[in-house]
mmCIF file of C-alpha atoms and ligand atoms in Angstrom:
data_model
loop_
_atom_site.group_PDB
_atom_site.id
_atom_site.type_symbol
_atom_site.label_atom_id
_atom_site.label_comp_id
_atom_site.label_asym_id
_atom_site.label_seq_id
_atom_site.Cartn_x
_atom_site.Cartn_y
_atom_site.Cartn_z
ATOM 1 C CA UNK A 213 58.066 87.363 104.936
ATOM 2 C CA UNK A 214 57.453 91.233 105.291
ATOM 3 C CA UNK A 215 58.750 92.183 101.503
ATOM 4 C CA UNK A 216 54.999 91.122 100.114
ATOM 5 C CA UNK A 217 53.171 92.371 102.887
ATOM 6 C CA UNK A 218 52.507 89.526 104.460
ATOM 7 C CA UNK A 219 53.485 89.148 107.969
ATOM 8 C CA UNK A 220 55.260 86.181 110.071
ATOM 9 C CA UNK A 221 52.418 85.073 112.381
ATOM 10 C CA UNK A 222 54.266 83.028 115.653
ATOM 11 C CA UNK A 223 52.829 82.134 119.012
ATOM 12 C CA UNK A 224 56.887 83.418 120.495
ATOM 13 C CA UNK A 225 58.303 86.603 119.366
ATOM 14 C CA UNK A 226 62.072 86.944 121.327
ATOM 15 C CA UNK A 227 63.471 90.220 120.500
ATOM 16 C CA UNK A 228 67.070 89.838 121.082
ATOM 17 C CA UNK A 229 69.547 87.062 121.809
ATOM 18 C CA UNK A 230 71.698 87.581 124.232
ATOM 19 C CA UNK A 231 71.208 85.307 127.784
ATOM 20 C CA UNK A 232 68.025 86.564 128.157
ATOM 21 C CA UNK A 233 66.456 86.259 124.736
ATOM 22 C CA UNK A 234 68.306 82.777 124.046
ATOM 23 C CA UNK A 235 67.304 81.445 127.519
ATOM 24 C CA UNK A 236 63.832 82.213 126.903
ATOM 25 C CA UNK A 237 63.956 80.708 122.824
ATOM 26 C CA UNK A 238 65.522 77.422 124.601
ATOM 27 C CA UNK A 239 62.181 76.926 126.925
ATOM 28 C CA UNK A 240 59.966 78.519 124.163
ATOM 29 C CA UNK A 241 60.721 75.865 121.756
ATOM 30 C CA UNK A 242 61.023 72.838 124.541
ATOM 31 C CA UNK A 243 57.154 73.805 125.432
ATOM 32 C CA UNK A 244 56.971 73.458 121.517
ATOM 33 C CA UNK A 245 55.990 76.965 120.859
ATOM 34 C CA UNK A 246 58.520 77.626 117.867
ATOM 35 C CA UNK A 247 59.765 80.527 118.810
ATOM 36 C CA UNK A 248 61.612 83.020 116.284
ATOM 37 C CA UNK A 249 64.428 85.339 117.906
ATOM 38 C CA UNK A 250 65.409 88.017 116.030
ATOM 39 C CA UNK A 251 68.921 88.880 117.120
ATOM 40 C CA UNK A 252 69.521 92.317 117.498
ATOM 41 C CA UNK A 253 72.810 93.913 116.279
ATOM 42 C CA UNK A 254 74.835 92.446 118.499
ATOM 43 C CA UNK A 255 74.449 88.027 118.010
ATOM 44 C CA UNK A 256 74.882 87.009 121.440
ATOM 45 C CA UNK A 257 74.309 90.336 123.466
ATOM 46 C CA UNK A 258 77.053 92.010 125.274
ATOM 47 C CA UNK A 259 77.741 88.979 127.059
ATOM 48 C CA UNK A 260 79.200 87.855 123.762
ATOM 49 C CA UNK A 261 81.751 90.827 123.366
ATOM 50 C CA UNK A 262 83.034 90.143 127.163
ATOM 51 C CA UNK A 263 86.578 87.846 127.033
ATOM 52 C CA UNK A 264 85.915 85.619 129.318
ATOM 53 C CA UNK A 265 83.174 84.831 131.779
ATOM 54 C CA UNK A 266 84.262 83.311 135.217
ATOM 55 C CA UNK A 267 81.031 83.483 136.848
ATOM 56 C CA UNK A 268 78.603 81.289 134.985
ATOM 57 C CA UNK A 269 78.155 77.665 136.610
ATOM 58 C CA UNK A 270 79.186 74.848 134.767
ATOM 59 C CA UNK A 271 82.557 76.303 133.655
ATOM 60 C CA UNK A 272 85.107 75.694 136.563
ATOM 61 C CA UNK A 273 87.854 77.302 133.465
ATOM 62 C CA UNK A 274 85.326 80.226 132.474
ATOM 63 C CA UNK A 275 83.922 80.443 129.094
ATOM 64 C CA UNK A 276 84.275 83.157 126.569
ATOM 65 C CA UNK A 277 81.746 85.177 125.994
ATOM 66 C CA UNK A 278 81.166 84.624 122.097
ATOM 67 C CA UNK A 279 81.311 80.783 122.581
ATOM 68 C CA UNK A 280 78.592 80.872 125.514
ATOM 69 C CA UNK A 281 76.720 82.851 123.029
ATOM 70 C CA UNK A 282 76.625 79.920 120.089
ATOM 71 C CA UNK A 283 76.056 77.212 123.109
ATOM 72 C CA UNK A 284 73.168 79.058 124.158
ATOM 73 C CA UNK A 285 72.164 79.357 119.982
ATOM 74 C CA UNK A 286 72.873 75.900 119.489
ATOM 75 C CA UNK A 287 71.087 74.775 122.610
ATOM 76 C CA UNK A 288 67.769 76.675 121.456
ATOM 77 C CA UNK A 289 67.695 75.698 117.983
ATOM 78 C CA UNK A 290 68.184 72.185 118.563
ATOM 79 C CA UNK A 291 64.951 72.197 120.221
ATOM 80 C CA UNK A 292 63.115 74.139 117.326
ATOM 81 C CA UNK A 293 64.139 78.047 117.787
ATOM 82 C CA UNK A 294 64.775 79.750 114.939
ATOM 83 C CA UNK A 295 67.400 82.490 114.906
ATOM 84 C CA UNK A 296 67.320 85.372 112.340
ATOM 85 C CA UNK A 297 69.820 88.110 111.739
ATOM 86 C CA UNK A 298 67.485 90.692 112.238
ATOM 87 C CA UNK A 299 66.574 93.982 113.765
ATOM 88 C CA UNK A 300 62.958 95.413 115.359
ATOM 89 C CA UNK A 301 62.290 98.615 114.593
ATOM 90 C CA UNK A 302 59.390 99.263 115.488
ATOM 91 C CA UNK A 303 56.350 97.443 117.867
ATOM 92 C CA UNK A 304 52.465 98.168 117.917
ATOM 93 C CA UNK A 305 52.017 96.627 121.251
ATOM 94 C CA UNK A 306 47.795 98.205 121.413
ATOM 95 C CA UNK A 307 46.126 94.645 119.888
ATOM 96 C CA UNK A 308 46.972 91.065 119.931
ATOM 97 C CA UNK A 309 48.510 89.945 118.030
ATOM 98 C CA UNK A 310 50.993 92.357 118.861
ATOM 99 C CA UNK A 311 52.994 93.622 115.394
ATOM 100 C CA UNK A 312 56.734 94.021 115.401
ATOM 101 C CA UNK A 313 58.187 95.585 112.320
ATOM 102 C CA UNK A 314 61.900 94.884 111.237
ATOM 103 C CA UNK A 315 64.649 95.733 109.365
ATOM 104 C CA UNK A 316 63.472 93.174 107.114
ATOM 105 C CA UNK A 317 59.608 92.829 107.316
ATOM 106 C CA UNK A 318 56.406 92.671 109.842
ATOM 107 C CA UNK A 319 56.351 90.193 112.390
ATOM 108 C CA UNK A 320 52.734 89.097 114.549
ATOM 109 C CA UNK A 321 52.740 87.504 117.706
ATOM 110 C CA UNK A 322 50.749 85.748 120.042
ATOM 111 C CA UNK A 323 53.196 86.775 123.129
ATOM 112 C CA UNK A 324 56.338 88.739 122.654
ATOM 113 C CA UNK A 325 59.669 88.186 125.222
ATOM 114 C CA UNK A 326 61.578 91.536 125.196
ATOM 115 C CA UNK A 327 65.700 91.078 125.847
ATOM 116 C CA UNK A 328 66.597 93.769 124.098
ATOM 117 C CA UNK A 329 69.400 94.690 126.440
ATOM 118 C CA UNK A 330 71.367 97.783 126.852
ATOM 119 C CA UNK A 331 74.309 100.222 124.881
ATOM 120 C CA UNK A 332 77.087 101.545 127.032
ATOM 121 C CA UNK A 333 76.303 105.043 127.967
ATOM 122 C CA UNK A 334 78.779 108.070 126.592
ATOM 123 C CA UNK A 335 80.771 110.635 128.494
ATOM 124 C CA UNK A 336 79.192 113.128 126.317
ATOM 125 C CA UNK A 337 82.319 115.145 125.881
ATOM 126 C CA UNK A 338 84.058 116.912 123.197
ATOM 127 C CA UNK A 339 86.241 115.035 121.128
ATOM 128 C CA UNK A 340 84.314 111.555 122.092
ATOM 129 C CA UNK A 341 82.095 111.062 119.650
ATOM 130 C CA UNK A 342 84.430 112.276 116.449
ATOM 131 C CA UNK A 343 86.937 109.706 117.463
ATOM 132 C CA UNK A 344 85.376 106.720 118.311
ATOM 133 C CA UNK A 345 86.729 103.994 116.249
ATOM 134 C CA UNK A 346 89.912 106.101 116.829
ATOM 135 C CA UNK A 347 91.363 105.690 119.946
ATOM 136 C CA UNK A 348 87.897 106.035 121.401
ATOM 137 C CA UNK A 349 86.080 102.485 122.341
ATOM 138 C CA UNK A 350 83.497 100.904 124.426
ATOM 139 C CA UNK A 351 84.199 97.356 124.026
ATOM 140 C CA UNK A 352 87.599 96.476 125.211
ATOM 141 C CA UNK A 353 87.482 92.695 123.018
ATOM 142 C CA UNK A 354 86.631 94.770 120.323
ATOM 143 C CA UNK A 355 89.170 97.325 120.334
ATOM 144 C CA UNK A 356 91.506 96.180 122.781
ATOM 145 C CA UNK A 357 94.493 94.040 120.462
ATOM 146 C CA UNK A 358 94.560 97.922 118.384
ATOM 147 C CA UNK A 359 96.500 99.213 121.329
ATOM 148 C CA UNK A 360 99.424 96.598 121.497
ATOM 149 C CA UNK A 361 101.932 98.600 123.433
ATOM 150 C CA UNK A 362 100.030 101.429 123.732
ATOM 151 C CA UNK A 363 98.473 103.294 126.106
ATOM 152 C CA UNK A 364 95.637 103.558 127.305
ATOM 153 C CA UNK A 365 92.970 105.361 129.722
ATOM 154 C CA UNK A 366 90.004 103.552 131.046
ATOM 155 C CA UNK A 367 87.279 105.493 132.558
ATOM 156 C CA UNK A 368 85.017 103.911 134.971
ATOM 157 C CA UNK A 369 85.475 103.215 138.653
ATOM 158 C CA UNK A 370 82.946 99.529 138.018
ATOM 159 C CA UNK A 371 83.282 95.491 137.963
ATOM 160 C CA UNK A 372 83.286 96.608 134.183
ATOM 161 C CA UNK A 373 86.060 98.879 134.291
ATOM 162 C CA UNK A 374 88.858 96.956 136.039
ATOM 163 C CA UNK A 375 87.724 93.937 134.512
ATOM 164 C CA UNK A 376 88.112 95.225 131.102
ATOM 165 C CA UNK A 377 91.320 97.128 131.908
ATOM 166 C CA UNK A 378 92.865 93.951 133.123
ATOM 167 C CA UNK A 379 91.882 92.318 129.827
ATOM 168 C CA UNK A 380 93.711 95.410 127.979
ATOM 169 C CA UNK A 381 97.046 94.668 130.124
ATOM 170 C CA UNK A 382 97.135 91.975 127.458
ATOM 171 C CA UNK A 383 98.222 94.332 124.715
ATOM 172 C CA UNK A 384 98.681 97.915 125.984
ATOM 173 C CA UNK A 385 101.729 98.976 127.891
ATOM 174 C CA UNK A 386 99.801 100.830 130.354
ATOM 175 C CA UNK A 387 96.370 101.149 131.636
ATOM 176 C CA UNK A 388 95.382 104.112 133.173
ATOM 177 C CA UNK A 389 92.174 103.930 135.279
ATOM 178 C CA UNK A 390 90.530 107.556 135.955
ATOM 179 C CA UNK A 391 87.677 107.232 138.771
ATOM 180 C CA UNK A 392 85.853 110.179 139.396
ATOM 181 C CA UNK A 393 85.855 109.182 143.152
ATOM 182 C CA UNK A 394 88.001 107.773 145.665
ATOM 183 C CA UNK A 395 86.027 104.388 146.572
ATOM 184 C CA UNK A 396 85.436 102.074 143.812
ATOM 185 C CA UNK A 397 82.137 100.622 142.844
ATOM 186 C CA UNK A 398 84.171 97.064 141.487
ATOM 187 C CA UNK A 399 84.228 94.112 143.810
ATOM 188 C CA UNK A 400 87.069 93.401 145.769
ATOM 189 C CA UNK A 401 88.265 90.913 144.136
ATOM 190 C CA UNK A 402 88.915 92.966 140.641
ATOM 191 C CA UNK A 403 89.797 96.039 142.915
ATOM 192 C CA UNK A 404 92.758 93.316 144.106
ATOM 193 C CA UNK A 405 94.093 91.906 140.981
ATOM 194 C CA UNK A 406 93.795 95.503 138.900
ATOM 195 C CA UNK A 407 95.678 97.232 142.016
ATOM 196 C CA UNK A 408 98.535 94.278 142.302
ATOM 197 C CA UNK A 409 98.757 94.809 138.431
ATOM 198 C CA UNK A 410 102.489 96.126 137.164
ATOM 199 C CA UNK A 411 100.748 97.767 134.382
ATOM 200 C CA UNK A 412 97.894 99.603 135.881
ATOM 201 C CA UNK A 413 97.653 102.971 137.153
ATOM 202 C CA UNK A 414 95.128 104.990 138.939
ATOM 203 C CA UNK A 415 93.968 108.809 138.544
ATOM 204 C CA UNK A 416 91.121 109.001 141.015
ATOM 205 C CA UNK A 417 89.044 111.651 141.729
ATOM 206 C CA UNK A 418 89.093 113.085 138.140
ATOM 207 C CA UNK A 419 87.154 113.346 135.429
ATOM 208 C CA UNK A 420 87.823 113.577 131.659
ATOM 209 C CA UNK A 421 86.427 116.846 130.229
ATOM 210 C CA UNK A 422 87.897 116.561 126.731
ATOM 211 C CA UNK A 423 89.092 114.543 123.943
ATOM 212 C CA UNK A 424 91.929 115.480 122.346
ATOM 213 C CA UNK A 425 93.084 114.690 119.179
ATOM 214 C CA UNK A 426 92.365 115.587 115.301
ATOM 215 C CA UNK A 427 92.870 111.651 113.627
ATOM 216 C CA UNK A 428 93.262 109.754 116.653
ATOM 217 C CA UNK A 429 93.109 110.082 119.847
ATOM 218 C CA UNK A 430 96.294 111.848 121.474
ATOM 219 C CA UNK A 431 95.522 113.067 124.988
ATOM 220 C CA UNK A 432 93.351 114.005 127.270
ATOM 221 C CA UNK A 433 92.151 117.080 129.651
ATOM 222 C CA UNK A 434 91.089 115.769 133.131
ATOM 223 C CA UNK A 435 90.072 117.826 136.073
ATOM 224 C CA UNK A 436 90.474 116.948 139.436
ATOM 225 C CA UNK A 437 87.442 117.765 141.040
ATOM 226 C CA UNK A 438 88.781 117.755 144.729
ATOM 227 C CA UNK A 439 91.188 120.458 143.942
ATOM 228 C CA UNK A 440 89.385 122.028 140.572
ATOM 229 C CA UNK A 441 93.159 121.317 138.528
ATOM 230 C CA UNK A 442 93.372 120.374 135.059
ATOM 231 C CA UNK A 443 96.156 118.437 133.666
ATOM 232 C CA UNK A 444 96.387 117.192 129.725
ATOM 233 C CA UNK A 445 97.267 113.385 129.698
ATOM 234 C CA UNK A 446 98.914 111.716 126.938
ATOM 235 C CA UNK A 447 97.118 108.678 125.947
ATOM 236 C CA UNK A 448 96.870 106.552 122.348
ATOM 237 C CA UNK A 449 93.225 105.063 123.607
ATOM 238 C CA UNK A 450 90.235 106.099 125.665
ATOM 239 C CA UNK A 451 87.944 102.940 127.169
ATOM 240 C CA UNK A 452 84.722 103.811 128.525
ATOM 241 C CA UNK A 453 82.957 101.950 131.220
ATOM 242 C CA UNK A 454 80.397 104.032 133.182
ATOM 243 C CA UNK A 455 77.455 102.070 132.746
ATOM 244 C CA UNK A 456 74.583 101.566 130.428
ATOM 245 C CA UNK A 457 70.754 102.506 129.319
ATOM 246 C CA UNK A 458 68.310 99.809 127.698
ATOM 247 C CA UNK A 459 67.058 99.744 125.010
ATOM 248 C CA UNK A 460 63.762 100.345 125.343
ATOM 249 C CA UNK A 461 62.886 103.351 123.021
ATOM 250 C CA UNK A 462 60.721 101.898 120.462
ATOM 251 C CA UNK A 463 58.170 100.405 123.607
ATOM 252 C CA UNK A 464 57.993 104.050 125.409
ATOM 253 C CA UNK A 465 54.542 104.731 126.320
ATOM 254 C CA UNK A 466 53.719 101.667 124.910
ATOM 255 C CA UNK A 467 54.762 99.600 128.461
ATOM 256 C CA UNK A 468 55.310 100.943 131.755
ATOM 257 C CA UNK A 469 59.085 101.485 132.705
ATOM 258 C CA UNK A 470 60.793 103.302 136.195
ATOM 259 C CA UNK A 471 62.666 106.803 135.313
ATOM 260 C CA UNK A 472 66.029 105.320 134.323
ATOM 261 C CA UNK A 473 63.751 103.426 131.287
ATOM 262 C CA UNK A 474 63.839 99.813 132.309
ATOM 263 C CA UNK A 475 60.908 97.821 132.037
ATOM 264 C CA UNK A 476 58.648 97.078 134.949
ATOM 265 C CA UNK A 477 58.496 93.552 135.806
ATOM 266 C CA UNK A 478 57.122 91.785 138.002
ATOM 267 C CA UNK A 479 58.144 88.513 139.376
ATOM 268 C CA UNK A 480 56.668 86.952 136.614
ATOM 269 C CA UNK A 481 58.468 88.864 134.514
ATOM 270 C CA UNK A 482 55.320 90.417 132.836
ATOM 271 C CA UNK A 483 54.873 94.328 131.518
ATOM 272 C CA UNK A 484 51.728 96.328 131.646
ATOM 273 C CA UNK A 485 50.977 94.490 128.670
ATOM 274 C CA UNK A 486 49.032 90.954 128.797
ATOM 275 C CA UNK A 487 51.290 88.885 126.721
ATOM 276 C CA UNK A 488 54.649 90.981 126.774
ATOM 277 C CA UNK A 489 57.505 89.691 129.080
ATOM 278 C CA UNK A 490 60.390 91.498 129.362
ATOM 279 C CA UNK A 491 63.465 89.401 130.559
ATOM 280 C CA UNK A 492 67.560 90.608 131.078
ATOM 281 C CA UNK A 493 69.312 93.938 131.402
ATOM 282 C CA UNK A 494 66.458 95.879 129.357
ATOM 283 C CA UNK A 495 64.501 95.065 133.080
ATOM 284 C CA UNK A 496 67.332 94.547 135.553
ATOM 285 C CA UNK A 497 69.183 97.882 136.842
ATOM 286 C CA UNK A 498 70.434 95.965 139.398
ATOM 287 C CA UNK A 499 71.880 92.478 138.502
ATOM 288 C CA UNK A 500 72.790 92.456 135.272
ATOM 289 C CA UNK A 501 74.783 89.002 135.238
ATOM 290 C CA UNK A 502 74.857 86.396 132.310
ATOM 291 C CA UNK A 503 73.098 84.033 135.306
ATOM 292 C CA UNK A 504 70.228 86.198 136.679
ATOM 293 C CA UNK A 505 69.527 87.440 132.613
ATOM 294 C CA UNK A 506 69.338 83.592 131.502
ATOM 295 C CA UNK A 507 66.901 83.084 134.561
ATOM 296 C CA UNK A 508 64.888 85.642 133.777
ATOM 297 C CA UNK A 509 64.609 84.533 130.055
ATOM 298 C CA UNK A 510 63.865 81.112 131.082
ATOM 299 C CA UNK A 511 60.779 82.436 133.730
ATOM 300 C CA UNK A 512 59.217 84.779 131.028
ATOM 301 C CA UNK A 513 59.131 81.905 128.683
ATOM 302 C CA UNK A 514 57.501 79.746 131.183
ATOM 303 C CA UNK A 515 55.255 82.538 132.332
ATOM 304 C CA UNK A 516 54.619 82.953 128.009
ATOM 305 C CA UNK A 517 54.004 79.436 127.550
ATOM 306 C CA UNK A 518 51.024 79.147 130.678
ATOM 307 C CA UNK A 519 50.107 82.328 128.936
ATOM 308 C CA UNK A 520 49.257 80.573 125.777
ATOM 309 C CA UNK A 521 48.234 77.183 127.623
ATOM 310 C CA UNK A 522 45.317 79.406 128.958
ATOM 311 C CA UNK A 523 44.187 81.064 126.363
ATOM 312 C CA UNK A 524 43.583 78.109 124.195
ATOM 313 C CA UNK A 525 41.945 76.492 127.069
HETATM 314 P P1 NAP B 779 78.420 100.408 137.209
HETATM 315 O O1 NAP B 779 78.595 99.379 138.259
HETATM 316 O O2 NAP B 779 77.162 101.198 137.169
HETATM 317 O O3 NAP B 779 79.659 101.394 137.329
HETATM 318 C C1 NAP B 779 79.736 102.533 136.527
HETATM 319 C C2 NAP B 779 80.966 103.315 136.961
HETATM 320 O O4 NAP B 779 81.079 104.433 136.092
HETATM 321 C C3 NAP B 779 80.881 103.837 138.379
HETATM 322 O O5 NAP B 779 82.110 103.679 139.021
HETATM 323 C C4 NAP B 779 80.505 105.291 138.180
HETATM 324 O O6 NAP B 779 81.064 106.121 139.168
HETATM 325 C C5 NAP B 779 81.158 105.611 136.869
HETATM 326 N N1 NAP B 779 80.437 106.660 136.142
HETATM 327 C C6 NAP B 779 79.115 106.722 135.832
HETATM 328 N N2 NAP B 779 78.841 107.817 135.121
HETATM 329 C C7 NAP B 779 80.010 108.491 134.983
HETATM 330 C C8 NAP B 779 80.365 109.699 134.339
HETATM 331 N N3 NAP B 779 79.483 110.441 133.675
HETATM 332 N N4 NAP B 779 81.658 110.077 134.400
HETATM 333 C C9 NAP B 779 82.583 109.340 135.054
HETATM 334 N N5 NAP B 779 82.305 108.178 135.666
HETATM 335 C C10 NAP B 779 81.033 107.767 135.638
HETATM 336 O O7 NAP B 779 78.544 99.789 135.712
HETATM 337 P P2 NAP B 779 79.368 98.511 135.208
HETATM 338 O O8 NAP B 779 80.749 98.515 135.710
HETATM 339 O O9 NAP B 779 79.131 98.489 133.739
HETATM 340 O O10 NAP B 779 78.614 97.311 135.871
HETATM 341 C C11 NAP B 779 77.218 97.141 135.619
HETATM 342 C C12 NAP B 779 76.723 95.889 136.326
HETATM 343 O O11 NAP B 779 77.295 94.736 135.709
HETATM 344 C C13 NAP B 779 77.108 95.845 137.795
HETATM 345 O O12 NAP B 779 76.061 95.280 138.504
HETATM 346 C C14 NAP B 779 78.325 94.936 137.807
HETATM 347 O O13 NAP B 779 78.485 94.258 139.030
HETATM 348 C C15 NAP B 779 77.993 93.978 136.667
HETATM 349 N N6 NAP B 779 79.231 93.425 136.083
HETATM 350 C C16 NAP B 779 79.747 92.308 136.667
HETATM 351 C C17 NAP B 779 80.921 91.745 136.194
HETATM 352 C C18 NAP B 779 81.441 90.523 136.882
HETATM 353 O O14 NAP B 779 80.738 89.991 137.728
HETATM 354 N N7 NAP B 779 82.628 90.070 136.601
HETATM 355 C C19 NAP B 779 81.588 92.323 135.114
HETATM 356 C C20 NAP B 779 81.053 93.481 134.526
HETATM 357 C C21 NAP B 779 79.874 94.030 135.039
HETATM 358 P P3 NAP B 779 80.511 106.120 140.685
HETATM 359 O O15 NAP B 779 81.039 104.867 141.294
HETATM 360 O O16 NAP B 779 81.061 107.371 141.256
HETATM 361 O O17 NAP B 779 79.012 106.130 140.556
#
């Protein structure tokens, strides 16, 4: 590959592999297109660092997140995918084929499926970023088993929020939710279970302005922004839940995207660009659900594959 210069040529580029990328790989190779995924950082997507999914048909139980994540691998390979550990850094999207540099080398491709996804967006505090990794976490199946009677402050008023501070009642020996409104944003039925919870607690209409702490993180300042007080609350970890951003950096002004940075799709689930598809959270601000990102992987494949069909006449 890319070490001696000489690039991976592929009809199917899928950069990443979470629902959307591996949904897409599974009816990429089934049309016989051999598609190549690279992964991302993350194998598996976020989906894969979530405990347990309860929403995805076909699991009456739920599924964890990690294990849905090697079905899905499994699934795609056995029809032909091919899965590398790798990273794009970089994409030339001008001419066909389009040219996708990675951590690794220089990939070409006929038609390129974007699932690159989305990070979890910061509070952009003091404090936060020096001690994350110390008390200071966005991934609750990560991080959470560190805090084993502990306790800990989620912040976060989403599904994401009270689903992962349930998961944390597992170890900690209290969970703290701070909202910085009244009303949550979570459905009811998380707002049920994390309310009837003995170990959860609520600080609503607050915000956390600080991080305190020199190793680890020891407390925090919070303002109440109804009444303008600030307390200091002692805590051993600080969760944050307050949404994401895609990642769509390395394709800005390359593909057309709305002011938050997702990509515009249409309901094809083509870009600007003949030949790109964009498929998941990296072009769903709304959704954003293991189901509606595999759906969207599988139509941009299909929409790839017709794509290809045509073009070779
Ligand atoms: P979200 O729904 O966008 O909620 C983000 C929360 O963070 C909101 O409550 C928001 O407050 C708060 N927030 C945003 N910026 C903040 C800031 N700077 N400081 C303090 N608080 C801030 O994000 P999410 O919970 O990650 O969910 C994303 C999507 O995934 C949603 O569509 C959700 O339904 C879905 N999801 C579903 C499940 C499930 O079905 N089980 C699980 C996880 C996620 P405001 O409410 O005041 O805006």
């Amino acid at each position: 590959m890319g070490s001696n210069g000489n690039a991976t040529h592929v009809k199917v580029l899928v950069l990443g592999s979470g629902p959307a990328g591996l949904s897409a790989a599974l009816y990429a190779a089934r049309a016989e297109l051999a598609p190549i995924v690279l992964t991302g950082i993350q194998l598996g997507g976020q989906a894969a660092l979530t405990y347990t999914i309860e929403n995805y048909p076909g699991f009456p139980e739920g599924v964890g997140g990690a294990q849905l994540g090697e079905l899905f691998q499994k699934q795609a390979e056995h029809f032909g995918a091919k899965v590398e550990f790798d990273t794009a850094s970089a994409v030339d999207l001008s001419t066909r084929p389009f040219k996708v540099t990675t951590d690794s080398g220089e990939y070409k491709a006929d038609s390129l499926i974007i699932s690159t996804g989305a990070d979890p967006n910061k509070l952009k505090i003091p404090g936060e970023q020096e001690l994350i990794g110390r008390g200071v976490s966005y991934c609750a199946t990560c991080d959470g088993w560190f805090f084993k009677d502990k306790k800990v402050v989620i912040v976060g008023g989403g599904d994401s929020a009270l689903e992962e501070g349930l998961f944390i009642t597992r170890y900690a020996s209290s969970v703290t939710v701070i909202h910085r409104r009244q009303e949550f944003r979570a459905s009811p039925i998380l707002q049920h279970r994390a309310k009837e919870h003995p170990k959860m607690n609520f600080i609503l209409n607050s915000i956390v302005t600080e991080v305190i702490g020199n190793e680890k993180v020891e407390a925090l300042r919070l303002k109440n922004i109804k009444t303008g007080d600030e307390t200091v609350f002692e805590t051993d970890g600080l969760f944050i839940f307050i949404g994401h951003t895609p990642n769509t950096e390395m394709f800005k002004s390359q593909l057309k995207m709305n002011d938050l940075g997702y990509i515009t799709v249409n309901d094809k689930m083509e870009t600007s660009v003949e030949g790109v598809y964009a498929a998941g959270e990296v072009a769903d601000p709304h959704f954003r659900q293991v189901i509606t990102s595999a759906g969207m992987g599988a139509a941009a494949a299909i929409q790839a594959t017709r794509f290809l069909e045509a073009e070779s006449g």
